[in-house]
Structure formats: structure tokens, C-alpha cells
Short mmCIF file of C-alpha atoms in Angstrom, two decimals:
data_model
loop_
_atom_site.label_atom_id
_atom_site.label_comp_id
_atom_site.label_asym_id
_atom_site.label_seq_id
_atom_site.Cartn_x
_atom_site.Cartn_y
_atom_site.Cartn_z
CA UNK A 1 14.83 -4.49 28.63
CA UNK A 2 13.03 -2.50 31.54
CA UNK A 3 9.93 -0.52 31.39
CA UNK A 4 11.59 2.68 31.04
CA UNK A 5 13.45 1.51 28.20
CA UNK A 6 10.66 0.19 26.31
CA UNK A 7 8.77 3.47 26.68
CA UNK A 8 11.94 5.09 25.15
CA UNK A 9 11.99 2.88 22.29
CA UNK A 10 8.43 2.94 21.63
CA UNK A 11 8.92 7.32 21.58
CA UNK A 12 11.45 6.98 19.25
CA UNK A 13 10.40 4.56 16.99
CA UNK A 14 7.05 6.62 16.54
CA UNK A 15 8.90 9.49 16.27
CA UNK A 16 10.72 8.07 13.20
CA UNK A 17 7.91 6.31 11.64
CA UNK A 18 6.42 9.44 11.44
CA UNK A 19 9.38 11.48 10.21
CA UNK A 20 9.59 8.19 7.45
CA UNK A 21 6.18 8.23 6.71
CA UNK A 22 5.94 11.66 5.69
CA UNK A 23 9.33 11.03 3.68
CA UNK A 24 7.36 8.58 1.51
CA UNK A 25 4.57 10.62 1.24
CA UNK A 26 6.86 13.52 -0.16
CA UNK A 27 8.51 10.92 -2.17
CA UNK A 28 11.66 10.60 -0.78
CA UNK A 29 11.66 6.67 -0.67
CA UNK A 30 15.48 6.27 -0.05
CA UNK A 31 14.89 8.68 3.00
CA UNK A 32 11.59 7.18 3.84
CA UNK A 33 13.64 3.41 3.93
CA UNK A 34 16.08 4.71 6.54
CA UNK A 35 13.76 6.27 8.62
CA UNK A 36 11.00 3.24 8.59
CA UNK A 37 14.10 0.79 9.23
CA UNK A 38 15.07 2.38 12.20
CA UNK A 39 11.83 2.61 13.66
CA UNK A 40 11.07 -0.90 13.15
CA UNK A 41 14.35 -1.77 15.23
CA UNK A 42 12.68 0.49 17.92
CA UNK A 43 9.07 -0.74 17.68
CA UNK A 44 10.48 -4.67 17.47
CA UNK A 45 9.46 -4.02 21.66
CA UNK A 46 5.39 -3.97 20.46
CA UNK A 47 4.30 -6.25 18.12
CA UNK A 48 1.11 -4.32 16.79
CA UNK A 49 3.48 -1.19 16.59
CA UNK A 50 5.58 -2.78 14.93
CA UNK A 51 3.70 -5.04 12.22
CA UNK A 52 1.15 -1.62 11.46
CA UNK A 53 4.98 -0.43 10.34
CA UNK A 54 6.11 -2.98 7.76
CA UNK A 55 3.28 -2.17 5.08
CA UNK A 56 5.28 1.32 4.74
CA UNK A 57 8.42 -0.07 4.61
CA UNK A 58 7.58 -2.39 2.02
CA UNK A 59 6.09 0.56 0.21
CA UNK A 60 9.51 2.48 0.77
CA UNK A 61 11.50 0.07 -0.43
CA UNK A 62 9.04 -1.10 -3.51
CA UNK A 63 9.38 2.82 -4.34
CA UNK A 64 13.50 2.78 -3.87
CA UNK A 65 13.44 -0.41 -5.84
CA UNK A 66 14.25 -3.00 -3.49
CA UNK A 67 11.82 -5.27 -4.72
CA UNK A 68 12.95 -8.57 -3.23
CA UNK A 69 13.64 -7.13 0.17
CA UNK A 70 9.99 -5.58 0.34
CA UNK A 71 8.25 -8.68 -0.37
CA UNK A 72 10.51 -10.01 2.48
CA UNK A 73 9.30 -7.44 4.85
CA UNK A 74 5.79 -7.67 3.43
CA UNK A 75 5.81 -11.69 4.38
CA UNK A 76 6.78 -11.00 7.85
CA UNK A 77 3.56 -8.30 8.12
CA UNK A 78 1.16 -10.79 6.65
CA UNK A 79 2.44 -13.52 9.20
CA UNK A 80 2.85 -11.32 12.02
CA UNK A 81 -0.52 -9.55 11.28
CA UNK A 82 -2.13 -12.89 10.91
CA UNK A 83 -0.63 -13.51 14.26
CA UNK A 84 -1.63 -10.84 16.30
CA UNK A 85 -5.57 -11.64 14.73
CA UNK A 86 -5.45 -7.87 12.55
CA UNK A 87 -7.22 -8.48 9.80
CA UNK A 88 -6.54 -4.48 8.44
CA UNK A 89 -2.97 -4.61 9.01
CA UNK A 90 -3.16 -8.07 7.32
CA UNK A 91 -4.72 -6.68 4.04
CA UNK A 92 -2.83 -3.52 3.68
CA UNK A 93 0.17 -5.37 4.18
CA UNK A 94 -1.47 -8.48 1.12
CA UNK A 95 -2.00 -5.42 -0.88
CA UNK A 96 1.21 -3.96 -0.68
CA UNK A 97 2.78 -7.92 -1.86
CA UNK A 98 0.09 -8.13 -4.29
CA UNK A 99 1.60 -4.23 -6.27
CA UNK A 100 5.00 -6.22 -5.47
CA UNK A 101 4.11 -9.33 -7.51
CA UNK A 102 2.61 -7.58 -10.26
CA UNK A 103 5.76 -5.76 -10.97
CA UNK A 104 7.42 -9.11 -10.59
CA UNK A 105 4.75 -10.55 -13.01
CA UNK A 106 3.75 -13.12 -10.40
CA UNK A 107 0.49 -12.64 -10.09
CA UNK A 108 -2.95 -13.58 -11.87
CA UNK A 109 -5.69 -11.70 -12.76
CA UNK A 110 -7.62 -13.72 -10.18
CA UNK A 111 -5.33 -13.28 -7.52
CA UNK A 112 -5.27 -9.54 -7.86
CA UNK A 113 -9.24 -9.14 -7.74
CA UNK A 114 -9.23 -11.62 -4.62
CA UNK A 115 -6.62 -9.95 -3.06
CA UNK A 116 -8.70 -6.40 -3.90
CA UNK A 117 -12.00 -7.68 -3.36
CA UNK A 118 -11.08 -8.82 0.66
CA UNK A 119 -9.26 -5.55 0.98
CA UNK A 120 -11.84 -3.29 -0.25
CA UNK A 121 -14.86 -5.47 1.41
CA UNK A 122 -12.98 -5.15 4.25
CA UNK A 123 -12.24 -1.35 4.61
CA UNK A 124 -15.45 0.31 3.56
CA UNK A 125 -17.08 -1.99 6.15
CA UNK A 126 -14.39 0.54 8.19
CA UNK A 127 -14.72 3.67 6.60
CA UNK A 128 -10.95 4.10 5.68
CA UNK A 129 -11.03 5.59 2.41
CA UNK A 130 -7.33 5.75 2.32
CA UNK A 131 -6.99 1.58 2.10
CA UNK A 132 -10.07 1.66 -0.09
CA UNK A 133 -7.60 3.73 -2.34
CA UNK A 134 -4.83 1.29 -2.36
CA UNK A 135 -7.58 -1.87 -2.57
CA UNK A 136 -9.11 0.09 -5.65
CA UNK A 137 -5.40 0.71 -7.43
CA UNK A 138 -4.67 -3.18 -7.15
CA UNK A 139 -8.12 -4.05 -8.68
CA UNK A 140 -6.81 -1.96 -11.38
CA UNK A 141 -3.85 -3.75 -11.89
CA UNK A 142 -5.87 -7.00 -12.24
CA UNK A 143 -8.08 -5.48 -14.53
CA UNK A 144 -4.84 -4.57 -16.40
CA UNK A 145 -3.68 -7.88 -15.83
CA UNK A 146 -6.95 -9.62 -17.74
CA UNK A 147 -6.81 -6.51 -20.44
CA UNK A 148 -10.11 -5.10 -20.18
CA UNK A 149 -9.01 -0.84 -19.67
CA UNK A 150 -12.59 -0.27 -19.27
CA UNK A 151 -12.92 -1.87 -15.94
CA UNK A 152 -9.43 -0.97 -15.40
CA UNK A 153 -9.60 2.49 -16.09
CA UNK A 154 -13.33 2.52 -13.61
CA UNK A 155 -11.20 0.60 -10.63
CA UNK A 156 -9.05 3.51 -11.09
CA UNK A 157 -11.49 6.39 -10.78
CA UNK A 158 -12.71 4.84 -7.19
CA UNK A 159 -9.35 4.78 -6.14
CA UNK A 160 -8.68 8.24 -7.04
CA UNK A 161 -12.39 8.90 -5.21
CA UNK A 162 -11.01 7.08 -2.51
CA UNK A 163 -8.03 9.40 -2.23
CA UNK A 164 -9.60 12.42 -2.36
CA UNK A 165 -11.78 11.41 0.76
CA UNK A 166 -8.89 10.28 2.64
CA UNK A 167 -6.82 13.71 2.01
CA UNK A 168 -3.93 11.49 0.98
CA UNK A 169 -2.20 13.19 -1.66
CA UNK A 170 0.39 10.64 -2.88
CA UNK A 171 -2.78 8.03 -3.18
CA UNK A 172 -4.11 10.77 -5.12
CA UNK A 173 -0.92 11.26 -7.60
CA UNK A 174 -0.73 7.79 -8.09
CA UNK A 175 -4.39 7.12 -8.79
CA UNK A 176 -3.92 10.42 -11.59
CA UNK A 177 -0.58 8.44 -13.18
CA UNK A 178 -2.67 5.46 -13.60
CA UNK A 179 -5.90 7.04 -14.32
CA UNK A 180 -3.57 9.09 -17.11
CA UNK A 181 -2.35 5.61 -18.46
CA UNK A 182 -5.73 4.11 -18.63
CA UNK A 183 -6.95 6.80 -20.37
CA UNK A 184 -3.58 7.22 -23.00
CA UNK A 185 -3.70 3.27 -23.62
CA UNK A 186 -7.25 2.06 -23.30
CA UNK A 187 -9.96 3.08 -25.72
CA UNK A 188 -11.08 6.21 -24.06
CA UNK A 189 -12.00 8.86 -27.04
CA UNK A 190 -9.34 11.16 -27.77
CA UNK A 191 -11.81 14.25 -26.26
CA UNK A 192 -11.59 12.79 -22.88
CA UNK A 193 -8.12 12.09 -22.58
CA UNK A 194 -8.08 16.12 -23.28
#
């Protein structure tokens, strides 16, 4: 492939990444899948392009339901992340697996705060709120995971904090779903959940 083609690819593949992107954002996972899978075919010519892609993939297709194929795609980020030495892309792309293997009821307690504690270590040693989010919503799930809503339903509030100071709205509706959960389920009094 020459230069010129590359360049192409590379313009394209953005071009749908973002288009897929803001599919997922609005929700539209089935949409956001066929955009981010034709983008990755494009960005395959860049490796960092392309493994800062396959955490939103695997989030498309975790939200379509394709389970088994986004913790494929999330194992090729982690390796190819590890690869090209990015740590961030590494951990958004570990906590991505780690929502994955909850819903598959793989995954500890333990593992879910380790996986959390890196990620969120990690990020607010960057300032990105909007990975603090996600790192925040796993360390719920563990907190789920070992039963105690308290902590749970806390983990939960920084991720929705988290959210707000990233601007990212569907972080922020999925933070509120949980958040409304923790509260419905845990032993919040009845006036707060009001």
C-alpha cells in the first residue's frame, strides 16, 4: 500500500470512527458496530489508530450483545496496547473486558477492584475524567460483586462525578441507572431514593 493510500485509509477510518462513536454515544450500538468495524479495517494501516479503536468496539458490541466477540476484540486491544507500550489504551481497553466478564460472571471481587484501582490510579494521574468514569463504574461492579451497596453505591457517585466533568453524557446515564439500582436495592432510606 503507497503513501497516498494510507493517508486515504487513515481519513476514512477517522471519519467513521467518529460517525460510530457518536452512534454509541446516542445509543445506537448496532449502528455504532458497523461503523467502528469498518474503521478498524481502515485504521489496521496505524497501529495506535487502530488499537485506541477497539475499546469502542468492544463497547458497541457488549451494548448490541455480542458478548463473546467483544471480549475477542477487547484481547487483541490489551495485547496490541501492551505492544505498542500505551498504558491508557491498555486500561480502558482491561476495563471494558473487566464490564464483559462481570456480565459473564467471570470475574472476582478482587479482580474488579485491581482492574479499577490501576485504571483509576492511572487516569487521574492524567486528568481524564471520562476513564475515571468508566474506572469508577467497574469498582462498582466489584463492590456489587463482594455485596457491600454502600461502597457500591459511593464508587458509583464518583463515577457519575466523573461524568459530569468529562461532559460525557452516556457515562453520565449509565452512572444514573446504576446509581438508581444502588439506591432501589441497597439500604439507602426510602427518603433518598425519593
Amino acid at each position: 500500500v503507497d503513501a497516498a493510500a494510507e493517508g486515504q485509509a487513515l481519513r476514512g477510518g477517522r471519519l467513521l470512527a467518529r460517525a460510530g462513536r457518536r452512534a454509541l454515544d446516542g445509543f445506537e450500538p448496532n449502528t455504532a458496530v458497523s461503523l467502528l468495524e469498518r474503521a478498524s479495517r481502515l485504521l489496521e494501516v496505524d497501529d495506535l489508530e487502530y488499537a485506541a479503536l477497539l475499546p469502542d468496539l468492544g463497547a458497541a458490541l457488549r451494548e448490541s450483545g455480542a458478548i463473546d466477540e467483544e471480549s475477542a476484540v477487547l484481547t487483541e486491544a490489551i495485547a496490541d496496547a501492551r505492544r505498542n507500550r500505551d498504558e491508557s489504551a491498555e486500561l480502558e481497553a482491561e476495563i471494558e473486558l473487566a464490564k464483559v466478564n462481570f456480565r459473564k460472571e467471570l470475574s472476582s471481587a478482587d479482580r474488579l477492584r485491581e482492574v479499577a484501582g490501576r485504571a483509576i490510579e492511572h487516569f487521574e494521574a492524567a486528568g481524564d475524567h471520562a476513564h475515571l468514569a468508566a474506572a469508577w463504574q467497574v469498582m462498582g461492579l466489584a463492590e456489587l460483586v463482594a455485596q457491600d451497596r454502600g461502597a457500591q453505591l459511593s464508587a458509583l457517585l464518583e463515577a457519575r462525578r466523573h461524568a459530569i466533568e468529562a461532559g460525557d453524557m452516556r457515562g453520565q446515564i449509565e452512572a444514573w441507572d446504576e446509581i438508581g439500582g444502588a439506591m432501589l436495592f441497597g439500604r439507602t432510606p426510602v427518603i433518598e431514593v425519593l
